[in-house]
Amino acid sequence: SILFCSILEPPHLPALPLIGSLLSLQSELQPHVLFKELQVKYGQTYSLMMGSHSVIVVNHHVHAKEVLLKKGKTFAGRPRTVTTDILTKDGKDIAFGDYSATWKFHRKIVHAALCMFGEGCASIEKTICAEAQSLCSVLSEAADVGLALDLSPELTRAVTNVICSLCFNSSYCRGDPEFENMLQYSQGIVDTVAKDSLVDIFPWLQIFPNADLRLLKHCVSMRDKLLQKKFDEHKVNYSDHVQRDLIDALLRAKRSAENNNTSEISAESVGLSDDHILMTVGDIFGAGVETTTTVLKWAITYLIHHPEVQRRIQDELDRTVGDSRSPKLTDRGSLPYLEATIRELLRIRPVAPLLIPHVALCDTSLGDFTVRKGTRVIINLWALHHDEKEWKNPERFDPGRFLNSEGTGLTIPSPSYLPFGAGLRVCLGEALAKMELFLFLSWILQRFTLTVPPGHDLPSLEGKFGVVLQPAKYKVNATIRPDWARHKCQAE
Ligand code: HEM
Ligand code: PLO
């Protein structure tokens, strides 16, 4: 018999100009929403050209898992883009660095360091709780005088200090000029790198304003100066015997690679330049701050929209923790509704709705489709998390989805749920992020009820797409809960 070698390509969008017109017809749609809508016409997996790059968009969990897990190594590449090259000195970091021996080595060291100073370490809980305390005292001062606050800078400082302690073994006070400076350049990077993906990934925005590129370069150089300063301080005080933080761990890995001449390790040490270490720390810092802060902001937004969810979390806290002490990590098991709320937040407003693009490292396939080496793959997590076949009424905020039928334990009701990605490129900070979200939210809700100031509209639930999906800015009233106020009086 004759074997036919058939090459099946995914359904292809017409040439670029049409996408441009599609977008101008529906200019309200953000990329993740547009990609979800295009399924109606082209199916769950389709391809399109962006400039000279062939791109596949995946909207269903079966193909998503084939890319991330089953063929994880084949699809572990990252594309190079104009702005991520500026941010990471041509991919010398983990998140935007292409798959290579150096990348693997870096990821391994950082993973081990995060285990040592993060998940597996009691002191990170202390650090988070100290920041929660300081955050709550700011809220308390505002509550006392009935002042409505934009919580964003306060949440950012709290989260930044946790990462500072992890990376640099240091922290910032309110109003510290170095911290204010950091707030500024970070926002500049988020605003412009966000558009970055748009340069290379979304061709209709290819006309990249030069002003943005200038701003990005300026902000990156401010960031690099700060990282360099911290790095130099660490080099001076370095000792092989004490590892205080992530920089020490990276320095130690570098030294031991340099002192070790076995061929395998010295080959790897090629990748341990100072620039690599700096860019890796920049990644952990940036990822650690922007993601967790964003989720906290979404949490507050949704809690304000859903006072009944807030009340139920508070009831759960009152029953299990009470008001004579603060929540701690060991309470996590007895606060399933709070955990379910965090899961629902990560579903309904995924931090990275399109993940970071993946790249096929060799000729391969996806389902029945042929995929050529170098093809970029966008996993539309937004489509997975809003798939009507998997989630009843996907735009409804309902933490109950993640509870079992008795409401006593947690479940994941659908395989179409990947807030941290999966496989070789899975998020490195998942455990840390979950600890922070749990502690910050439980501390806040034990003490306060959050509402919009009287006469204000509820904040918008529509996110702004970028390198992270950001909620709008708005002011919040924190009211001290009656029980907590009584408790405070007794304590005084
Ligand atoms: C990558 C989600 C917090 C460090 C990612 C990816 C997602 C994600 C979706 C991309 C996976 C892919 O491209 O396939 C989240 C969410 C967070 C969070 C939802 C908070 C709730 C953090 C934190 C850190 C971190 C706190 C650092 C301490 C990283 C790094 C990568 C990454 C380094 C790149 C991994 C790689 O490319 O190999 N994260 N993240 N993330 N995340 Fe997170
Ligand atoms: C955030 C701004 C920082 O100044 C630099 C930075 C580094 C790593 C990025 C992060 C930014 C945004 C969120 C990213 C993270 C790596 C993984 C994470 C993209 C740009 C996610 C959610 O995928």
XYZ file of C-alpha atoms and ligand atoms in Angstrom:
558
model
C 0.000 0.000 0.000
C 1.029 3.553 -0.506
C 1.606 5.712 2.553
C 0.619 9.297 2.152
C 2.585 11.707 4.162
C 0.019 14.408 4.668
C 0.896 17.787 6.003
C -2.012 19.335 7.786
C -1.631 22.989 8.633
C -3.820 24.692 11.226
C -6.553 26.954 9.830
C -4.848 30.119 8.795
C -6.034 33.674 9.158
C -5.893 35.660 5.939
C -2.842 37.811 5.436
C -1.966 40.474 7.943
C -3.852 43.449 6.582
C -7.079 41.641 7.379
C -6.224 41.255 11.047
C -5.590 44.931 11.000
C -9.033 45.561 9.645
C -10.561 43.035 12.006
C -9.135 44.978 14.828
C -10.250 48.308 13.511
C -13.758 46.886 13.134
C -13.763 45.731 16.736
C -11.290 48.088 18.269
C -12.774 47.539 21.734
C -11.370 44.034 21.859
C -8.127 43.419 23.655
C -5.778 40.788 22.165
C -6.748 37.922 24.519
C -10.447 38.583 23.906
C -9.978 38.925 20.148
C -8.033 35.629 20.044
C -10.852 33.929 21.937
C -13.461 35.349 19.532
C -11.526 34.289 16.429
C -12.147 30.651 17.448
C -15.702 30.976 16.212
C -14.437 31.405 12.689
C -11.156 29.472 12.684
C -11.503 26.792 15.365
C -9.708 26.316 18.667
C -6.228 26.260 17.197
C -5.334 28.496 14.287
C -2.326 30.230 12.864
C -1.479 33.641 11.543
C 1.516 35.512 10.266
C 3.017 38.385 12.151
C 5.517 40.025 9.945
C 7.801 37.162 8.974
C 6.867 35.048 12.017
C 4.420 32.214 11.922
C 2.294 32.162 15.072
C -0.087 29.517 16.380
C -2.789 30.510 18.836
C -4.062 27.791 21.179
C -7.438 28.318 22.855
C -8.221 24.868 24.271
C -6.735 23.021 27.237
C -5.978 19.789 25.368
C -3.640 21.510 22.906
C -2.346 23.817 25.652
C -1.243 20.797 27.678
C 0.293 19.164 24.649
C 2.451 22.287 24.197
C 3.316 22.815 27.869
C 3.513 19.271 29.228
C 3.486 16.438 26.685
C 5.880 18.246 24.322
C 7.146 20.670 26.943
C 10.774 20.428 25.880
C 9.985 20.826 22.194
C 8.033 24.017 22.892
C 10.326 25.439 25.604
C 11.837 28.176 23.418
C 11.192 31.911 23.738
C 11.123 34.442 20.908
C 13.410 37.446 20.958
C 11.677 40.784 20.813
C 12.911 44.361 20.622
C 11.902 45.379 24.120
C 12.626 42.176 26.037
C 16.119 42.315 24.506
C 16.490 45.782 26.034
C 15.107 44.605 29.366
C 17.223 41.465 29.676
C 20.431 42.260 27.753
C 19.381 39.952 24.891
C 17.730 37.236 26.934
C 20.279 36.710 29.732
C 17.409 36.101 32.165
C 15.047 33.195 32.837
C 11.614 34.366 31.677
C 12.606 35.791 28.272
C 15.762 33.742 27.736
C 15.638 31.030 25.087
C 16.028 27.358 26.019
C 19.745 26.539 26.486
C 22.183 24.905 28.891
C 22.751 28.258 30.557
C 19.028 28.826 30.947
C 18.537 25.387 32.501
C 21.382 25.976 34.936
C 20.038 29.369 35.986
C 16.539 28.095 36.481
C 17.873 25.273 38.653
C 19.853 27.592 40.934
C 17.001 30.070 41.292
C 14.535 27.281 41.955
C 16.761 25.903 44.714
C 17.304 29.375 46.177
C 13.569 30.089 46.202
C 13.025 26.822 48.034
C 15.684 27.689 50.571
C 14.699 31.319 51.228
C 11.056 31.119 50.247
C 8.858 28.081 50.594
C 11.098 26.100 52.906
C 11.929 28.932 55.221
C 10.098 30.123 58.316
C 11.629 33.580 58.083
C 9.806 34.429 54.855
C 6.521 33.962 56.736
C 7.803 36.373 59.393
C 8.767 38.864 56.688
C 5.361 38.656 55.000
C 3.557 39.043 58.332
C 5.657 42.074 59.259
C 4.713 43.673 55.936
C 1.053 42.738 56.467
C 1.229 44.407 59.865
C 2.652 47.573 58.398
C 0.075 47.561 55.585
C -2.748 47.158 58.105
C -1.498 50.025 60.218
C -1.608 52.325 57.186
C -5.179 51.162 56.510
C -6.013 51.684 60.145
C -4.735 55.280 60.152
C -6.776 56.020 57.038
C -9.853 54.332 58.555
C -9.571 56.417 61.712
C -9.919 59.641 59.750
C -12.298 58.213 57.144
C -9.804 58.713 54.306
C -10.255 56.796 51.049
C -6.972 55.365 49.732
C -5.543 54.167 46.457
C -4.085 50.955 47.868
C -1.752 50.369 44.952
C 1.407 52.018 46.361
C 0.913 50.416 49.772
C 0.389 46.939 48.325
C 3.385 47.427 46.059
C 5.625 48.426 48.947
C 4.539 45.433 51.017
C 5.167 42.991 48.169
C 8.404 44.739 47.154
C 9.782 44.382 50.662
C 9.122 40.643 50.679
C 11.070 40.279 47.434
C 13.764 42.685 48.672
C 14.325 40.515 51.686
C 14.507 37.440 49.467
C 16.848 38.941 46.849
C 18.856 41.535 48.784
C 18.205 40.800 52.458
C 16.942 44.383 52.876
C 13.700 46.392 52.971
C 12.310 49.915 52.477
C 10.488 52.325 54.769
C 7.585 54.431 53.511
C 8.844 57.356 51.502
C 12.389 56.005 51.035
C 13.654 57.822 47.902
C 15.229 54.637 46.527
C 11.834 52.954 46.822
C 9.989 55.865 45.180
C 12.515 55.725 42.368
C 11.921 52.005 41.998
C 8.133 52.486 41.868
C 8.613 54.931 39.038
C 10.917 52.961 36.820
C 8.929 49.750 37.375
C 5.760 51.401 36.177
C 7.648 52.753 33.183
C 8.874 49.258 32.326
C 5.462 47.648 32.781
C 3.833 50.286 30.579
C 6.319 49.935 27.757
C 7.316 46.273 27.860
C 3.594 45.669 27.828
C 3.473 47.303 24.457
C 6.540 45.346 23.549
C 4.761 42.113 23.119
C 2.539 44.199 20.935
C 5.420 45.172 18.681
C 6.436 41.719 17.697
C 3.338 39.775 18.554
C 0.567 42.109 17.555
C 1.513 43.633 14.257
C -1.303 46.147 14.171
C 0.594 48.071 16.802
C 3.913 47.767 15.046
C 4.424 51.462 14.850
C 6.197 51.627 18.146
C 6.370 55.208 19.360
C 9.958 56.220 19.847
C 9.054 58.017 23.031
C 8.055 54.676 24.558
C 11.295 53.047 23.539
C 13.220 55.949 25.049
C 11.238 55.665 28.284
C 11.898 51.932 28.420
C 15.635 52.400 27.926
C 15.712 55.096 30.577
C 13.792 52.982 33.103
C 15.868 49.887 32.393
C 19.076 51.825 32.949
C 17.759 53.099 36.306
C 16.872 49.550 37.268
C 20.263 48.227 36.177
C 22.041 50.856 38.261
C 20.151 49.789 41.352
C 20.723 46.088 40.706
C 24.419 46.743 40.099
C 24.702 48.637 43.382
C 23.083 45.823 45.359
C 25.255 43.304 43.542
C 28.488 45.188 44.303
C 27.559 45.467 47.985
C 27.026 41.721 48.096
C 30.330 40.957 46.400
C 32.191 42.970 49.046
C 30.540 41.162 51.940
C 30.375 37.738 50.346
C 31.296 34.692 52.396
C 31.117 31.055 51.321
C 29.716 30.169 54.711
C 26.639 32.367 54.987
C 23.973 32.631 52.341
C 21.716 35.522 53.150
C 19.644 35.763 49.980
C 19.250 35.023 46.278
C 22.279 37.094 45.229
C 24.482 35.137 47.639
C 23.115 31.888 46.247
C 23.894 32.982 42.680
C 27.365 34.217 43.655
C 28.083 30.939 45.360
C 26.986 28.926 42.321
C 29.241 31.093 40.161
C 32.273 30.627 42.439
C 31.838 26.905 42.777
C 31.505 26.599 39.006
C 34.703 28.623 38.544
C 36.606 26.492 41.047
C 35.361 23.274 39.572
C 37.020 22.136 36.397
C 34.917 19.150 35.455
C 33.960 19.664 31.847
C 30.224 19.678 32.470
C 30.266 22.425 35.075
C 32.825 24.672 33.451
C 30.774 24.602 30.280
C 27.837 25.810 32.327
C 29.885 28.465 34.019
C 30.117 30.218 30.665
C 26.591 31.365 31.368
C 27.265 32.694 34.823
C 28.455 36.148 33.884
C 27.658 39.099 36.118
C 25.101 40.196 33.522
C 23.312 36.851 33.755
C 23.120 37.144 37.518
C 21.855 40.719 37.335
C 19.199 39.913 34.745
C 18.045 36.878 36.706
C 17.677 38.928 39.876
C 15.837 41.554 37.802
C 13.415 38.859 36.656
C 12.658 37.549 40.104
C 12.298 41.080 41.364
C 10.014 42.195 38.541
C 7.959 39.009 38.486
C 7.778 38.912 42.249
C 6.464 42.456 42.532
C 4.216 42.993 39.524
C 2.334 39.698 39.587
C 1.482 39.442 43.278
C 0.584 43.134 43.517
C -1.690 42.809 40.504
C -3.548 39.851 42.016
C -3.975 41.726 45.304
C -5.433 44.663 43.404
C -7.848 42.344 41.579
C -8.736 40.771 44.912
C -9.725 44.121 46.389
C -11.637 45.036 43.215
C -13.700 41.841 43.279
C -14.221 41.928 47.060
C -15.692 45.403 46.720
C -18.030 44.164 44.005
C -18.996 41.127 46.094
C -19.592 42.069 49.732
C -21.144 38.618 50.253
C -17.799 36.971 49.426
C -16.012 39.327 51.782
C -18.474 38.504 54.562
C -18.085 34.780 54.034
C -14.280 34.994 54.245
C -14.606 37.074 57.399
C -16.994 34.525 58.937
C -14.516 31.780 58.145
C -11.698 33.821 59.711
C -13.780 34.587 62.809
C -14.608 30.907 63.275
C -11.102 29.523 62.818
C -8.622 32.260 63.719
C -10.741 34.537 65.892
C -9.551 37.987 66.866
C -6.998 37.213 69.546
C -4.183 36.486 67.091
C -3.259 37.053 63.455
C -3.568 34.446 60.684
C -0.511 32.308 59.927
C 0.393 29.869 57.170
C -0.740 26.845 59.154
C -4.278 28.264 59.062
C -4.411 27.765 55.294
C -5.917 24.294 55.634
C -8.792 25.583 57.730
C -9.694 28.512 55.473
C -10.919 26.779 52.279
C -13.234 29.593 51.224
C -10.375 32.096 51.202
C -8.256 29.643 49.196
C -11.167 29.131 46.793
C -11.454 32.901 46.396
C -7.768 33.152 45.493
C -8.180 30.356 42.921
C -11.227 32.063 41.428
C -9.364 35.375 41.187
C -6.531 33.689 39.301
C -9.105 32.108 36.968
C -11.280 35.090 36.171
C -8.418 37.588 35.794
C -5.275 35.620 34.925
C -2.147 37.702 35.533
C -0.667 36.616 32.205
C -3.651 36.023 29.883
C -1.406 34.921 26.995
C 1.458 33.538 29.157
C 4.805 34.423 27.581
C 5.032 33.198 23.974
C 6.642 29.775 23.475
C 8.682 28.722 20.423
C 8.970 25.301 18.759
C 12.636 24.254 18.954
C 12.310 21.705 16.125
C 9.812 20.458 13.533
C 6.949 18.863 15.442
C 3.178 18.566 15.588
C 0.265 19.772 17.643
C -2.754 17.492 17.561
C -3.010 16.646 13.862
C -1.314 19.813 12.766
C 2.225 20.097 11.518
C 4.331 22.697 13.285
C 7.595 23.955 11.896
C 10.690 24.783 13.888
C 10.675 28.410 14.981
C 6.884 28.746 15.068
C 5.702 30.900 17.957
C 2.941 29.497 20.108
C 0.597 31.694 22.097
C -1.382 29.893 24.785
C -4.567 31.876 25.316
C -5.074 31.284 29.035
C -7.943 33.752 28.921
C -9.802 31.415 26.535
C -9.033 28.394 28.751
C -10.299 30.185 31.858
C -13.429 31.500 30.113
C -14.332 28.382 28.135
C -18.145 28.103 28.414
C -17.943 24.314 28.047
C -15.723 24.078 31.128
C -17.015 26.914 33.317
C -20.639 27.707 33.911
C -21.141 31.406 33.376
C -17.401 32.122 33.136
C -17.648 35.870 33.760
C -19.428 35.304 37.073
C -17.149 35.610 40.108
C -17.940 32.548 42.167
C -15.336 31.100 44.555
C -17.796 28.267 45.278
C -16.706 26.626 42.003
C -13.517 25.561 43.720
C -15.230 23.979 46.754
C -16.450 20.399 46.954
C -20.184 19.787 47.229
C -20.113 19.941 51.029
C -18.267 23.247 50.905
C -15.594 21.896 53.214
C -12.707 21.104 50.878
C -11.060 22.415 47.729
C -11.228 21.069 44.195
C -10.171 22.095 40.723
C -13.397 21.533 38.797
C -11.946 21.659 35.277
C -8.714 20.681 33.527
C -8.972 24.067 31.795
C -7.191 25.905 34.623
C -3.483 26.836 34.425
C -2.915 30.181 36.207
C 0.829 29.521 36.584
C 1.347 27.699 33.295
C 2.793 24.174 33.405
C 5.845 22.125 32.452
C 9.413 23.306 31.881
C 8.380 26.971 31.821
C 5.999 26.808 34.767
C 6.081 29.828 37.066
C 8.974 29.749 39.537
C 7.154 31.818 42.124
C 3.889 29.937 42.551
C 4.484 28.848 46.145
C 5.748 32.248 47.215
C 2.869 34.052 45.505
C 0.297 31.810 47.192
C 1.821 32.380 50.623
C 1.729 36.134 50.110
C -1.813 36.213 48.737
C -3.081 34.117 51.626
C -1.347 36.096 54.371
C -2.018 39.592 53.017
C -5.694 38.915 52.296
C -6.370 37.116 55.575
C -4.709 39.875 57.618
C -6.648 42.600 55.810
C -10.044 40.885 55.992
C -9.632 39.889 59.634
C -9.357 43.582 60.481
C -11.211 45.531 57.785
C -14.216 45.637 55.507
C -13.517 47.196 52.123
C -16.001 49.361 50.214
C -16.028 52.133 47.610
C -16.210 55.604 49.164
C -19.812 56.860 49.342
C -20.955 58.360 46.065
C -18.229 56.635 44.023
C -18.942 54.118 41.263
C -17.760 50.535 41.637
C -14.341 50.111 39.962
C -14.226 48.664 36.457
C -13.704 44.907 36.141
C -12.186 45.229 32.704
C -8.458 44.754 32.798
C -5.863 46.558 30.742
C -3.867 44.077 28.729
C -0.097 44.318 28.872
C 2.760 42.226 30.169
C 0.344 41.694 33.068
C -3.446 42.221 33.002
C -3.924 45.263 35.224
C -7.042 46.546 36.991
C -7.981 50.221 36.892
C -6.916 52.638 39.598
C -9.506 53.618 42.216
C -9.914 54.572 45.862
C -11.060 52.301 48.645
C -12.572 52.849 52.066
C -11.293 50.472 54.731
C -13.570 50.315 57.777
C -12.322 48.668 60.946
C -14.522 45.685 61.789
C -16.472 46.121 65.042
C -14.998 42.994 66.663
C -11.503 44.045 65.799
C -12.053 47.567 67.145
C -13.297 46.092 70.439
C -10.299 43.768 70.528
C -7.965 46.670 69.945
C -9.555 48.622 72.819
C -9.123 45.671 75.152
C -5.502 45.357 74.152
C -4.821 48.992 74.910
C 6.494 32.656 34.560
C 2.095 33.297 36.512
C 4.146 35.076 40.536
C 8.534 34.185 38.711
C 5.134 32.712 34.737
C 4.162 32.377 33.725
C 2.929 32.541 34.289
C 3.119 32.996 35.642
C 1.580 32.286 33.615
C 4.482 31.998 32.263
C 4.496 30.520 31.991
C 4.749 30.250 30.527
O 5.202 31.127 29.772
O 4.486 29.127 30.101
C 2.278 33.871 37.761
C 1.200 34.263 38.647
C 1.776 34.780 39.774
C 3.215 34.694 39.603
C -0.289 34.104 38.335
C 1.142 35.342 41.011
C -0.027 35.030 41.474
C 5.503 34.949 40.431
C 6.470 35.270 41.456
C 7.711 35.012 40.934
C 7.516 34.528 39.575
C 6.113 35.753 42.866
C 9.090 35.153 41.543
C 9.398 34.991 42.752
C 8.358 33.709 37.428
C 9.444 33.429 36.498
C 8.853 32.993 35.309
C 7.415 33.016 35.524
C 10.940 33.598 36.780
C 9.559 32.575 34.011
C 9.706 31.072 33.951
C 10.370 30.594 32.668
O 10.211 31.221 31.622
O 11.069 29.559 32.718
N 4.468 33.073 35.884
N 3.470 34.154 38.369
N 6.167 34.500 39.315
N 7.154 33.435 36.808
Fe 5.310 33.704 37.637
C 7.765 43.581 35.319
C 8.488 44.910 35.341
C 9.931 44.723 35.810
O 10.581 45.972 35.890
C 10.648 43.754 34.870
C 9.904 42.452 34.740
C 10.571 41.279 34.857
C 9.951 39.940 34.762
C 8.519 39.928 34.186
C 7.747 41.133 34.780
C 8.425 42.506 34.447
C 6.264 41.077 34.385
C 5.591 39.733 34.672
C 6.365 38.549 34.070
C 7.805 38.626 34.574
C 8.389 37.290 34.181
C 7.230 36.302 34.389
C 5.970 37.151 34.612
C 6.275 38.600 32.550
C 8.259 42.873 32.976
C 4.724 36.551 34.027
C 3.438 36.865 34.636
O 4.742 35.801 33.096
